[in-house]
Amino acid sequence: MSILIIAEHDNTQMKPETGKLVQAARGLSGEVHILVAGDACSAVCNEVAALDDVAKVLQVEHASLAHQLAEPMAELVVGLAADYTHIIAAATTTGKNFMPRVAALLDVSQISDIIAIDNDNTFVRPIYAGNAIATVTSSEATHVLTVRTSAFNGVSTGGDANIEKVDFNSESPLKSQFVSVTQTESERPELTAANVVISGGRGMQNGDNFALLEGIADKLGAAIGASRAAVDAGFVPNDMQVGQTGKIVAPQLYIAVGISGAIQHLAGMKDSKIIVAINKDEEAPIFQVADYGLVGDLFDILPQLEQAL
Amino acid sequence: MKILVPVKRVIDYNVKVRVKSDESGVDLANTKMALNPFCEIAVEEAVRLKEKGIATEVVVVSIGNKACQEQIRTALALGADRGVHIDTECNLDSLMVAKILAKLVEQEQPELVLLGKQSIDSDNNQTGQMLGALTNMPQGTFASEIIVDGARIQVTREVDGGLQTLSLSLPAVITTDLRLNEPRYASLPNIMKAKRKPIAVMPVSEFNVDLTPKVNVVKVVTPPQRTSGIKVNDVAELVDKLKNEAKVIS
Ligand SMILES: Cc1cc2nc3c(=O)[nH]c(=O)nc-3n(C[C@H](O)[C@H](O)[C@H](O)COP(=O)(O)OP(=O)(O)OC[C@H]3O[C@@H](n4cnc5c(N)ncnc54)[C@H](O)[C@@H]3O)c2cc1C
Ligand SMILES: Nc1ncnc2c1ncn2[C@@H]1O[C@H](COP(=O)(O)O)[C@@H](O)[C@H]1O
């Protein structure tokens, strides 16, 4: 029996999450097949086929899969499921959206957001915003898993897997239709892939002041993140939110600026290698997790920091 | 349009959990419990749709032991019309909850089911999607805006790259994200009124769902704690530490 990984991609490029899923699957026995479901996505298939330790790539192209909506994705994956012991997707908004539908249609319990694999049926996952870590064992015949990719490294390339085309003819009427997408355009690395992340919170006061972070981000090649408070206040777009219910990041360096350090924010960044906190309140909880804390007014400190780098 | 809102009783989001010393789970004795924040947002949205004249009735349902009637009352005080308490002492996973809800959907025939996107205790983020699959309803997860437009509903979703908009036929399942709305505080008169609103109690056995767990907890532990580091005096010291001690910048 084999393992089915569902590739994370945007029809033109494979996302780094895919390689991390392959790394996670090294904790399981069985050969790895990767499903690339999309529309006009052959470039992605070639990238995926080059990942190490991939036995086969399943290329499925259909107009209904262009945006990987939950309903057709679930129908497709359930149709392939009989050959697999494990079905794995990234715990991104795409994976979180369709995987529980797959699980329910297969009548199995899903295990979300795993950070480690102990063996073929034992998995580790954070609960309560990461304040507790649960090890769970599953007696399901098919394991439906989403993976917190920040907990795994990617695999190298050099592989040359076979790409097999699979037909898909969606049976279901279109109850769910794609209307539009507003993509946040940025030249910076993606939050979840960046080596350095600098995030601003309510202390930034407004969106314009995020420019103070940009100069520093440019010098460090960093991605820019935010707290929920900064997003709610409209300073920056939603996809910049780091935390329990936003993105989970684990960069080499995380710089929290004007962020108090609520548990929900810590849940998204406390596995970073080095944490720096800049806050004018020396009692702010963020200092309890920071390797280096600097107490002071961010409006003084940020320009100095940009200069010093 | 009738809206069904499933709500969950969870630990209050401000409380930091303690793991039990025997590693069997987290200690919830004497901790403050509350309505899951995402469920509160779902109730608020349903009530707003009623206030706009789009919804005709808002029914809240919670599955759990008797204590979850407290959260049903909270939802009634926010403006829901009636409650359903499905009584069980079992620990349920999302699939079991979704199966019970699917049967309730059959009975109640709502045109919209509004759930939270995630429980802040299990952090599962599964139930709404599973309910959609079991009832063959389309889904709009992580909603930050919903617009009912005749027989369809337009949902703006918070996705990793930005915002995505979908159009769903009704009936549909929608799960809420943080920015869908800011829930109101229940007024004292509404809290009083909620005491007289009906809550139907049904034993879970009426739903004929297999509640034997397939996923079992082996152990629950405290994550490795970060020790707080040092305070630096100025930017120069910070940059020096990052370069020469932590070696994370060059
Ligand atoms: C269900 C739920 C989910 C949530 N999910 C998330 C999540 O995913 N991510 C998240 O971040 N939050 C989340 N939250 C919100 C979280 O609880 C906090 O409210 C939020 O993180 C606070 O953001 P903040 O630190 O920017 O704001 P505040 O707590 O207001 O802190 C602002 C900080 O800025 C400092 N400051 C102000 N001015 C200056 C200055 N001039 N110079 C230096 N410092 C200054 C202050 O001292 C303060 O510490 C969630 C909450 C709930 C209920
Ligand atoms: N026991 C329950 N009773 C009622 N609704 C629930 C229950 N558990 C989960 N839900 C609903 O499902 C949503 C997502 O939960 P979960 O999939 O557990 O993260 C919650 O926000 C609720 O709306």
PDB file of C-alpha atoms in Angstrom, chain A residues 119-276:
ATOM      1  CA  ASN A 119       4.787   5.455  13.314  1.00  0.00           C
ATOM      2  CA  ASP A 120       2.184   4.458  10.719  1.00  0.00           C
ATOM      3  CA  ASN A 121      -0.732   5.140  13.045  1.00  0.00           C
ATOM      4  CA  THR A 122       0.638   7.406  15.776  1.00  0.00           C
ATOM      5  CA  PHE A 123       0.806  11.140  15.265  1.00  0.00           C
ATOM      6  CA  VAL A 124       1.681  14.233  17.287  1.00  0.00           C
ATOM      7  CA  ARG A 125      -0.289  17.470  17.120  1.00  0.00           C
ATOM      8  CA  PRO A 126      -0.648  20.682  19.106  1.00  0.00           C
ATOM      9  CA  ILE A 127      -3.975  21.493  20.779  1.00  0.00           C
ATOM     10  CA  TYR A 128      -5.180  24.509  22.788  1.00  0.00           C
ATOM     11  CA  ALA A 129      -3.227  26.993  20.655  1.00  0.00           C
ATOM     12  CA  GLY A 130      -0.084  24.937  21.097  1.00  0.00           C
ATOM     13  CA  ASN A 131      -0.209  25.001  24.888  1.00  0.00           C
ATOM     14  CA  ALA A 132      -0.464  21.223  24.936  1.00  0.00           C
ATOM     15  CA  ILE A 133       0.937  18.586  22.608  1.00  0.00           C
ATOM     16  CA  ALA A 134      -1.125  15.456  22.065  1.00  0.00           C
ATOM     17  CA  THR A 135       0.074  12.107  20.781  1.00  0.00           C
ATOM     18  CA  VAL A 136      -2.815  10.207  19.227  1.00  0.00           C
ATOM     19  CA  THR A 137      -3.177   6.781  17.722  1.00  0.00           C
ATOM     20  CA  SER A 138      -5.693   5.952  15.049  1.00  0.00           C
ATOM     21  CA  SER A 139      -7.329   2.629  14.194  1.00  0.00           C
ATOM     22  CA  GLU A 140      -8.770   3.893  10.916  1.00  0.00           C
ATOM     23  CA  ALA A 141      -7.883   1.861   7.818  1.00  0.00           C
ATOM     24  CA  THR A 142      -7.149   5.058   5.914  1.00  0.00           C
ATOM     25  CA  HIS A 143      -5.409   7.883   7.712  1.00  0.00           C
ATOM     26  CA  VAL A 144      -6.467  11.332   6.580  1.00  0.00           C
ATOM     27  CA  LEU A 145      -3.903  13.845   7.810  1.00  0.00           C
ATOM     28  CA  THR A 146      -3.071  17.492   7.465  1.00  0.00           C
ATOM     29  CA  VAL A 147       0.491  18.507   8.244  1.00  0.00           C
ATOM     30  CA  ARG A 148       1.833  21.668   9.833  1.00  0.00           C
ATOM     31  CA  THR A 149       4.596  22.152   7.300  1.00  0.00           C
ATOM     32  CA  SER A 150       6.588  24.594   9.445  1.00  0.00           C
ATOM     33  CA  ALA A 151       7.545  21.546  11.534  1.00  0.00           C
ATOM     34  CA  PHE A 152       9.324  19.813   8.634  1.00  0.00           C
ATOM     35  CA  ASN A 153      12.174  20.630   6.251  1.00  0.00           C
ATOM     36  CA  GLY A 154      11.761  20.149   2.529  1.00  0.00           C
ATOM     37  CA  VAL A 155      13.415  17.287   0.639  1.00  0.00           C
ATOM     38  CA  SER A 156      16.074  17.752  -2.002  1.00  0.00           C
ATOM     39  CA  THR A 157      15.542  17.372  -5.710  1.00  0.00           C
ATOM     40  CA  GLY A 158      17.157  14.967  -8.114  1.00  0.00           C
ATOM     41  CA  GLY A 159      14.340  12.467  -8.434  1.00  0.00           C
ATOM     42  CA  ASP A 160      12.710  11.481 -11.697  1.00  0.00           C
ATOM     43  CA  ALA A 161       9.274  10.059 -10.915  1.00  0.00           C
ATOM     44  CA  ASN A 162       6.851   8.860 -13.572  1.00  0.00           C
ATOM     45  CA  ILE A 163       4.021  11.217 -14.347  1.00  0.00           C
ATOM     46  CA  GLU A 164       0.748   9.419 -14.942  1.00  0.00           C
ATOM     47  CA  LYS A 165      -2.295  11.238 -16.306  1.00  0.00           C
ATOM     48  CA  VAL A 166      -5.573  10.378 -14.620  1.00  0.00           C
ATOM     49  CA  ASP A 167      -9.005  11.299 -15.971  1.00  0.00           C
ATOM     50  CA  PHE A 168     -11.493  13.132 -13.849  1.00  0.00           C
ATOM     51  CA  ASN A 169     -15.051  13.817 -14.857  1.00  0.00           C
ATOM     52  CA  SER A 170     -16.843  15.570 -12.083  1.00  0.00           C
ATOM     53  CA  GLU A 171     -20.317  14.141 -11.636  1.00  0.00           C
ATOM     54  CA  SER A 172     -21.656  16.746  -9.298  1.00  0.00           C
ATOM     55  CA  PRO A 173     -23.536  19.841 -10.406  1.00  0.00           C
ATOM     56  CA  LEU A 174     -21.702  23.054  -9.641  1.00  0.00           C
ATOM     57  CA  LYS A 175     -23.146  24.099  -6.309  1.00  0.00           C
ATOM     58  CA  SER A 176     -20.041  26.089  -5.550  1.00  0.00           C
ATOM     59  CA  GLN A 177     -18.704  28.536  -8.111  1.00  0.00           C
ATOM     60  CA  PHE A 178     -15.502  30.515  -8.111  1.00  0.00           C
ATOM     61  CA  VAL A 179     -16.150  34.249  -8.468  1.00  0.00           C
ATOM     62  CA  SER A 180     -12.872  36.046  -7.903  1.00  0.00           C
ATOM     63  CA  VAL A 181      -9.657  36.227  -5.937  1.00  0.00           C
ATOM     64  CA  THR A 182      -7.777  39.219  -4.584  1.00  0.00           C
ATOM     65  CA  GLN A 183      -4.188  38.150  -4.308  1.00  0.00           C
ATOM     66  CA  THR A 184      -1.928  40.223  -2.128  1.00  0.00           C
ATOM     67  CA  GLU A 185       0.977  41.077  -4.415  1.00  0.00           C
ATOM     68  CA  SER A 186       4.368  41.126  -2.808  1.00  0.00           C
ATOM     69  CA  GLU A 187       7.960  40.900  -3.948  1.00  0.00           C
ATOM     70  CA  ARG A 188       8.915  39.512  -0.577  1.00  0.00           C
ATOM     71  CA  PRO A 189       9.321  35.859   0.324  1.00  0.00           C
ATOM     72  CA  GLU A 190       6.178  34.077   1.514  1.00  0.00           C
ATOM     73  CA  LEU A 191       5.619  34.275   5.240  1.00  0.00           C
ATOM     74  CA  THR A 192       5.708  30.534   5.723  1.00  0.00           C
ATOM     75  CA  ALA A 193       8.854  30.102   3.637  1.00  0.00           C
ATOM     76  CA  ALA A 194      10.945  33.061   4.818  1.00  0.00           C
ATOM     77  CA  ASN A 195      14.112  32.726   6.910  1.00  0.00           C
ATOM     78  CA  VAL A 196      13.402  36.011   8.616  1.00  0.00           C
ATOM     79  CA  VAL A 197       9.998  37.402   9.554  1.00  0.00           C
ATOM     80  CA  ILE A 198       9.353  40.849  10.974  1.00  0.00           C
ATOM     81  CA  SER A 199       5.832  41.415  12.294  1.00  0.00           C
ATOM     82  CA  GLY A 200       4.008  44.502  13.444  1.00  0.00           C
ATOM     83  CA  GLY A 201       1.162  44.761  15.922  1.00  0.00           C
ATOM     84  CA  ARG A 202      -1.282  47.316  17.218  1.00  0.00           C
ATOM     85  CA  GLY A 203       1.706  49.384  18.370  1.00  0.00           C
ATOM     86  CA  MET A 204       2.383  50.286  14.707  1.00  0.00           C
ATOM     87  CA  GLN A 205      -0.680  52.586  14.947  1.00  0.00           C
ATOM     88  CA  ASN A 206      -1.563  52.546  11.244  1.00  0.00           C
ATOM     89  CA  GLY A 207      -0.846  50.880   7.924  1.00  0.00           C
ATOM     90  CA  ASP A 208       1.485  53.601   6.667  1.00  0.00           C
ATOM     91  CA  ASN A 209       3.835  52.966   9.547  1.00  0.00           C
ATOM     92  CA  PHE A 210       4.421  49.434   8.264  1.00  0.00           C
ATOM     93  CA  ALA A 211       6.806  51.201   5.866  1.00  0.00           C
ATOM     94  CA  LEU A 212       9.158  51.312   8.854  1.00  0.00           C
ATOM     95  CA  LEU A 213       9.271  47.517   8.759  1.00  0.00           C
ATOM     96  CA  GLU A 214       9.766  47.387   5.006  1.00  0.00           C
ATOM     97  CA  GLY A 215      13.179  49.016   5.017  1.00  0.00           C
ATOM     98  CA  ILE A 216      14.371  46.451   7.524  1.00  0.00           C
ATOM     99  CA  ALA A 217      12.688  43.593   5.676  1.00  0.00           C
ATOM    100  CA  ASP A 218      14.469  44.662   2.485  1.00  0.00           C
ATOM    101  CA  LYS A 219      17.845  44.475   4.184  1.00  0.00           C
ATOM    102  CA  LEU A 220      17.159  41.109   5.805  1.00  0.00           C
ATOM    103  CA  GLY A 221      15.256  39.504   2.932  1.00  0.00           C
ATOM    104  CA  ALA A 222      12.422  39.129   5.385  1.00  0.00           C
ATOM    105  CA  ALA A 223       8.704  38.521   5.030  1.00  0.00           C
ATOM    106  CA  ILE A 224       6.358  40.876   6.872  1.00  0.00           C
ATOM    107  CA  GLY A 225       3.723  39.549   9.247  1.00  0.00           C
ATOM    108  CA  ALA A 226       1.225  41.031  11.666  1.00  0.00           C
ATOM    109  CA  SER A 227      -0.814  40.372  14.766  1.00  0.00           C
ATOM    110  CA  ARG A 228      -4.550  39.930  14.622  1.00  0.00           C
ATOM    111  CA  ALA A 229      -5.033  43.370  16.135  1.00  0.00           C
ATOM    112  CA  ALA A 230      -3.103  44.957  13.259  1.00  0.00           C
ATOM    113  CA  VAL A 231      -5.152  43.056  10.689  1.00  0.00           C
ATOM    114  CA  ASP A 232      -8.490  43.734  12.396  1.00  0.00           C
ATOM    115  CA  ALA A 233      -7.670  47.428  12.519  1.00  0.00           C
ATOM    116  CA  GLY A 234      -7.132  47.334   8.759  1.00  0.00           C
ATOM    117  CA  PHE A 235      -3.416  48.221   8.855  1.00  0.00           C
ATOM    118  CA  VAL A 236      -2.542  45.241   6.634  1.00  0.00           C
ATOM    119  CA  PRO A 237      -4.317  42.409   4.753  1.00  0.00           C
ATOM    120  CA  ASN A 238      -5.580  39.242   6.448  1.00  0.00           C
ATOM    121  CA  ASP A 239      -3.031  36.932   4.870  1.00  0.00           C
ATOM    122  CA  MET A 240      -0.315  38.581   6.988  1.00  0.00           C
ATOM    123  CA  GLN A 241      -1.781  37.362  10.289  1.00  0.00           C
ATOM    124  CA  VAL A 242       0.501  35.115  12.300  1.00  0.00           C
ATOM    125  CA  GLY A 243      -1.013  32.985  15.050  1.00  0.00           C
ATOM    126  CA  GLN A 244      -3.337  30.233  16.192  1.00  0.00           C
ATOM    127  CA  THR A 245      -5.816  31.121  13.499  1.00  0.00           C
ATOM    128  CA  GLY A 246      -3.466  32.726  11.018  1.00  0.00           C
ATOM    129  CA  LYS A 247      -0.198  31.461   9.609  1.00  0.00           C
ATOM    130  CA  ILE A 248       2.232  29.334  11.574  1.00  0.00           C
ATOM    131  CA  VAL A 249       5.841  30.351  11.004  1.00  0.00           C
ATOM    132  CA  ALA A 250       9.134  29.009  12.295  1.00  0.00           C
ATOM    133  CA  PRO A 251      11.875  31.147  10.730  1.00  0.00           C
ATOM    134  CA  GLN A 252      15.498  31.469  11.858  1.00  0.00           C
ATOM    135  CA  LEU A 253      14.690  34.949  13.127  1.00  0.00           C
ATOM    136  CA  TYR A 254      11.338  36.436  14.151  1.00  0.00           C
ATOM    137  CA  ILE A 255      11.139  40.091  15.108  1.00  0.00           C
ATOM    138  CA  ALA A 256       7.941  41.149  16.921  1.00  0.00           C
ATOM    139  CA  VAL A 257       7.381  44.894  16.912  1.00  0.00           C
ATOM    140  CA  GLY A 258       4.631  46.506  18.994  1.00  0.00           C
ATOM    141  CA  ILE A 259       3.076  43.105  19.685  1.00  0.00           C
ATOM    142  CA  SER A 260       2.086  42.245  23.260  1.00  0.00           C
ATOM    143  CA  GLY A 261       2.445  38.460  22.937  1.00  0.00           C
ATOM    144  CA  ALA A 262      -1.054  37.016  23.453  1.00  0.00           C
ATOM    145  CA  ILE A 263      -1.140  33.189  23.500  1.00  0.00           C
ATOM    146  CA  GLN A 264      -2.911  33.180  20.155  1.00  0.00           C
ATOM    147  CA  HIS A 265      -0.041  35.123  18.587  1.00  0.00           C
ATOM    148  CA  LEU A 266       2.644  33.030  20.286  1.00  0.00           C
ATOM    149  CA  ALA A 267       0.942  29.913  18.892  1.00  0.00           C
ATOM    150  CA  GLY A 268       2.021  31.033  15.430  1.00  0.00           C
ATOM    151  CA  MET A 269       5.667  31.910  16.044  1.00  0.00           C
ATOM    152  CA  LYS A 270       7.073  30.399  19.207  1.00  0.00           C
ATOM    153  CA  ASP A 271       8.929  27.686  17.312  1.00  0.00           C
ATOM    154  CA  SER A 272      11.085  30.304  15.610  1.00  0.00           C
ATOM    155  CA  LYS A 273      14.799  29.772  16.257  1.00  0.00           C
ATOM    156  CA  ILE A 274      15.537  33.258  17.538  1.00  0.00           C
ATOM    157  CA  ILE A 275      12.865  35.702  18.703  1.00  0.00           C
ATOM    158  CA  VAL A 276      13.435  39.436  19.073  1.00  0.00           C
TER     159      VAL A 276
END
